[in-house]
Short mmCIF file of C-alpha atoms and ligand atoms in Angstrom, two decimals:
data_model
loop_
_atom_site.label_atom_id
_atom_site.label_comp_id
_atom_site.label_asym_id
_atom_site.label_seq_id
_atom_site.Cartn_x
_atom_site.Cartn_y
_atom_site.Cartn_z
CA MET A 6 86.05 -48.72 83.44
CA THR A 7 88.15 -51.29 85.31
CA GLU A 8 91.31 -52.68 83.77
CA THR A 9 89.70 -56.15 83.59
CA THR A 10 86.66 -54.85 81.71
CA ASP A 11 88.94 -53.02 79.30
CA LYS A 12 90.96 -56.19 78.64
CA MET A 13 87.76 -58.17 78.08
CA ARG A 14 86.39 -55.60 75.63
CA LYS A 15 89.60 -55.75 73.64
CA ALA A 16 89.57 -59.56 73.73
CA LEU A 17 86.00 -59.58 72.44
CA LEU A 18 87.20 -57.96 69.21
CA ARG A 19 89.47 -60.95 68.57
CA ILE A 20 86.60 -63.48 68.55
CA ARG A 21 84.72 -64.10 65.29
CA VAL A 22 81.69 -66.28 64.67
CA VAL A 23 81.49 -67.55 61.10
CA GLN A 24 79.41 -70.13 59.27
CA GLY A 25 81.43 -72.60 57.25
CA ASP A 26 83.35 -75.82 56.91
CA LEU A 27 86.20 -76.08 59.42
CA THR A 28 88.25 -78.26 57.08
CA GLN A 29 88.56 -75.29 54.68
CA GLU A 30 89.80 -72.84 57.32
CA ASP A 31 93.21 -71.32 56.82
CA SER A 32 93.82 -70.45 60.45
CA ASP A 33 97.23 -71.53 61.77
CA ALA A 34 95.51 -74.25 63.78
CA ILE A 35 92.07 -75.85 63.79
CA VAL A 36 90.54 -77.73 66.70
CA ASN A 37 89.14 -81.22 66.21
CA ALA A 38 86.14 -82.35 68.29
CA ALA A 39 87.55 -85.84 68.74
CA ASN A 40 86.90 -88.77 71.07
CA GLU A 41 89.27 -90.18 73.71
CA SER A 42 90.81 -92.69 71.29
CA LEU A 43 91.93 -89.92 68.87
CA LEU A 44 91.54 -92.52 66.15
CA GLY A 45 88.87 -90.74 64.13
CA GLY A 46 85.09 -90.89 64.02
CA GLY A 47 82.14 -89.15 62.40
CA GLY A 48 81.12 -85.48 62.33
CA VAL A 49 83.84 -82.87 62.11
CA ASP A 50 86.45 -85.44 63.21
CA GLY A 51 85.71 -87.63 60.16
CA ALA A 52 85.76 -84.59 57.86
CA ILE A 53 89.14 -83.44 59.23
CA HIS A 54 90.69 -86.89 58.78
CA ARG A 55 89.32 -87.21 55.23
CA THR A 56 90.72 -83.83 54.25
CA ALA A 57 94.07 -84.17 56.02
CA GLY A 58 94.77 -87.65 54.63
CA PRO A 59 96.00 -90.90 56.24
CA GLU A 60 99.17 -89.33 57.70
CA LEU A 61 96.97 -87.62 60.29
CA LEU A 62 95.68 -90.93 61.63
CA ALA A 63 99.23 -92.31 61.66
CA GLU A 64 100.39 -89.43 63.87
CA CYS A 65 97.28 -89.69 66.06
CA ARG A 66 98.14 -93.34 66.76
CA THR A 67 101.36 -92.18 68.46
CA LEU A 68 99.47 -89.97 70.95
CA ASN A 69 97.88 -92.75 73.05
CA GLY A 70 94.49 -91.08 73.21
CA CYS A 71 93.41 -88.02 75.16
CA PRO A 72 91.24 -87.65 78.28
CA THR A 73 88.01 -85.64 78.11
CA GLY A 74 88.73 -81.94 78.64
CA ALA A 75 92.39 -82.17 77.54
CA ALA A 76 94.04 -81.46 74.15
CA LYS A 77 96.90 -82.82 72.04
CA SER A 78 98.24 -81.55 68.72
CA THR A 79 99.47 -82.97 65.42
CA GLY A 80 100.46 -81.59 62.04
CA GLY A 81 97.75 -80.55 59.58
CA TYR A 82 99.05 -82.53 56.57
CA ARG A 83 96.79 -81.75 53.56
CA LEU A 84 94.71 -79.22 55.49
CA LYS A 85 95.42 -75.52 55.03
CA ALA A 86 96.02 -75.31 58.78
CA LYS A 87 99.55 -76.06 59.98
CA TRP A 88 98.32 -77.83 63.13
CA VAL A 89 95.31 -79.79 64.33
CA ILE A 90 94.60 -79.53 68.04
CA HIS A 91 92.58 -82.56 69.06
CA THR A 92 90.37 -82.11 72.06
CA VAL A 93 87.63 -84.20 73.61
CA GLY A 94 84.43 -82.56 74.77
CA PRO A 95 82.03 -84.23 77.22
CA VAL A 96 79.13 -86.46 76.22
CA TRP A 97 75.94 -84.72 77.45
CA ARG A 98 74.42 -86.77 80.26
CA GLY A 99 71.82 -84.33 81.52
CA GLY A 100 74.13 -81.63 82.87
CA SER A 101 74.93 -82.91 86.36
CA GLN A 102 78.04 -84.91 85.42
CA GLY A 103 80.45 -81.97 85.23
CA GLU A 104 79.70 -81.37 81.55
CA GLU A 105 80.01 -77.58 81.73
CA GLU A 106 83.44 -77.63 83.37
CA LEU A 107 84.65 -80.36 81.00
CA LEU A 108 83.50 -78.38 77.98
CA ALA A 109 85.21 -75.22 79.30
CA SER A 110 88.32 -77.31 79.91
CA ALA A 111 88.30 -78.63 76.32
CA TYR A 112 88.25 -75.03 75.03
CA ARG A 113 90.88 -73.84 77.55
CA SER A 114 93.25 -76.77 76.88
CA SER A 115 92.99 -76.16 73.13
CA LEU A 116 93.75 -72.45 73.56
CA GLN A 117 96.75 -73.25 75.79
CA GLU A 118 98.05 -75.71 73.20
CA ALA A 119 97.64 -73.10 70.44
CA VAL A 120 99.71 -70.61 72.43
CA ARG A 121 102.33 -73.27 73.15
CA LEU A 122 102.60 -74.03 69.41
CA GLY A 123 102.88 -70.35 68.52
CA ALA A 124 99.65 -70.23 66.50
CA ARG A 125 98.39 -66.68 65.87
CA THR A 126 94.98 -67.75 64.58
CA LEU A 127 92.82 -70.62 65.78
CA ALA A 128 89.49 -72.02 64.59
CA PHE A 129 87.06 -74.09 66.69
CA PRO A 130 84.02 -76.17 65.80
CA ALA A 131 81.07 -76.19 68.23
CA ILE A 132 82.56 -78.93 70.43
CA SER A 133 80.17 -81.58 71.82
CA THR A 134 77.08 -80.17 70.05
CA GLY A 135 76.79 -82.94 67.45
CA VAL A 136 77.13 -86.64 68.25
CA TYR A 137 77.80 -85.82 71.94
CA GLY A 138 74.41 -84.09 72.29
CA TYR A 139 75.32 -80.99 74.32
CA PRO A 140 72.48 -78.41 74.13
CA LYS A 141 73.54 -75.76 71.61
CA GLU A 142 72.71 -72.58 73.52
CA ALA A 143 74.42 -73.72 76.71
CA ALA A 144 77.47 -74.93 74.78
CA ALA A 145 77.72 -71.63 72.89
CA ARG A 146 77.62 -69.62 76.13
CA THR A 147 80.40 -71.74 77.65
CA ALA A 148 82.44 -71.53 74.43
CA VAL A 149 82.36 -67.74 74.09
CA ARG A 150 82.87 -67.12 77.82
CA THR A 151 85.86 -69.47 78.02
CA VAL A 152 87.52 -68.05 74.91
CA LEU A 153 86.93 -64.49 76.11
CA TYR A 154 88.38 -65.10 79.59
CA PHE A 155 91.38 -66.87 78.12
CA LEU A 156 92.15 -64.13 75.57
CA SER A 157 91.72 -61.37 78.15
CA SER A 158 94.15 -63.08 80.54
CA LEU A 159 96.93 -63.60 77.96
CA GLU A 160 100.02 -61.59 78.78
CA GLY A 161 102.68 -61.17 76.14
CA GLU A 162 101.95 -64.13 73.88
CA THR A 163 99.38 -63.32 71.25
CA LEU A 164 96.53 -65.12 69.66
CA ASP A 165 95.32 -62.57 67.14
CA GLU A 166 92.03 -64.22 66.25
CA VAL A 167 89.87 -67.06 67.47
CA ARG A 168 87.21 -68.15 64.99
CA LEU A 169 84.14 -70.11 66.05
CA VAL A 170 83.28 -71.97 62.84
CA CYS A 171 79.66 -73.09 62.84
CA PHE A 172 78.46 -75.63 60.31
CA SER A 173 74.84 -74.42 60.15
CA ALA A 174 73.28 -70.97 59.98
CA ASP A 175 71.35 -71.85 63.12
CA SER A 176 74.51 -72.68 65.07
CA ALA A 177 76.15 -69.43 63.87
CA GLU A 178 73.08 -67.48 65.07
CA VAL A 179 73.25 -69.11 68.49
CA HIS A 180 76.95 -68.29 68.85
CA LYS A 181 76.50 -64.70 67.65
CA ARG A 182 73.76 -64.21 70.21
CA ALA A 183 75.93 -65.64 73.00
CA LEU A 184 78.77 -63.31 71.99
CA ASP A 185 76.45 -60.29 71.82
CA GLU A 186 75.07 -61.08 75.28
CA LEU A 187 78.57 -61.21 76.68
CA GLY A 188 79.40 -57.92 74.94
CA ASP A 189 76.29 -56.27 76.43
CA ARG A 190 77.40 -57.26 79.91
CA LEU A 191 80.72 -55.45 79.37
CA GLN A 192 78.98 -52.12 78.53
N1 AR6 B 12 82.92 -77.93 59.90
C1 AR6 B 12 82.45 -77.31 60.99
N2 AR6 B 12 81.61 -77.88 61.87
C2 AR6 B 12 81.21 -79.15 61.61
C3 AR6 B 12 81.65 -79.88 60.48
C4 AR6 B 12 82.54 -79.21 59.60
N3 AR6 B 12 83.03 -79.81 58.51
N4 AR6 B 12 81.07 -81.12 60.52
C5 AR6 B 12 80.29 -81.15 61.62
N5 AR6 B 12 80.36 -79.96 62.27
P1 AR6 B 12 80.50 -83.54 66.13
P2 AR6 B 12 80.93 -83.87 69.03
C6 AR6 B 12 79.71 -79.52 63.51
O1 AR6 B 12 79.46 -84.58 66.10
O2 AR6 B 12 79.52 -83.56 69.30
C7 AR6 B 12 82.89 -87.84 66.33
O3 AR6 B 12 82.48 -89.10 65.89
C8 AR6 B 12 78.44 -80.23 63.94
O4 AR6 B 12 77.33 -79.72 63.23
O5 AR6 B 12 81.48 -83.49 65.03
O6 AR6 B 12 81.99 -83.19 69.86
C9 AR6 B 12 84.11 -87.89 67.24
O7 AR6 B 12 85.00 -88.91 66.84
C10 AR6 B 12 78.40 -79.87 65.41
O8 AR6 B 12 77.82 -78.58 65.61
O9 AR6 B 12 81.38 -83.59 67.50
C11 AR6 B 12 83.49 -88.19 68.57
O10 AR6 B 12 83.24 -89.57 68.74
C12 AR6 B 12 79.88 -79.78 65.81
O11 AR6 B 12 80.61 -79.76 64.57
C13 AR6 B 12 82.19 -87.42 68.54
O12 AR6 B 12 81.85 -87.31 67.16
C14 AR6 B 12 80.37 -80.94 66.65
O13 AR6 B 12 79.75 -82.13 66.21
C15 AR6 B 12 82.34 -86.04 69.09
O14 AR6 B 12 81.09 -85.44 69.14
#
């Protein structure tokens, strides 16, 4: 077994797919699937703002938005999580507008921000797969691959667990399958 494969197998054990409501997660940080304004919206973004309370929007106003594929963090206020990492996934426009790389970048930027903050546990929603219309299977493959590569390349700093929190049973199934497929390729 190569050293890289060994690192990836170990990293795989730190990724969990769960079905649930991201706003109830008690990971150190949760990721918000926001839009470039960072001023709230529907979907998971709306749910996070409702649970965190108005102080979250007040802090978001100081951030001056966020480009697609990047990430910025705030406190978690009334959430159980200490931090919210706001990222912006791509709007699906058919797949030829750099969507895959932008989605990977949204995951990678969020992971980098979590490490910078010192979070040990991080929870993601399925970025871009709601209002932004990204096909679920393709998004799940990009999500698990990007998280796995990132975790396996971490030296020193630790992220103990990355949770992919899926709202529906169907979305959880899709993510579990994507993770299993990746695991099979490391055998
Ligand atoms: N917990 C976990 N996942 C959730 C929750 C929840 N409470 N609520 C929804 N989801 P979306 P996007 C899932 O639309 O596609 C907002 O208006 C949902 O089922 O929240 O990145 C922003 O302001 C889906 O699988 O985010 C932006 O304008 C996933 O979260 C835009 O939507 C993402 O769906 C971003 O669109």
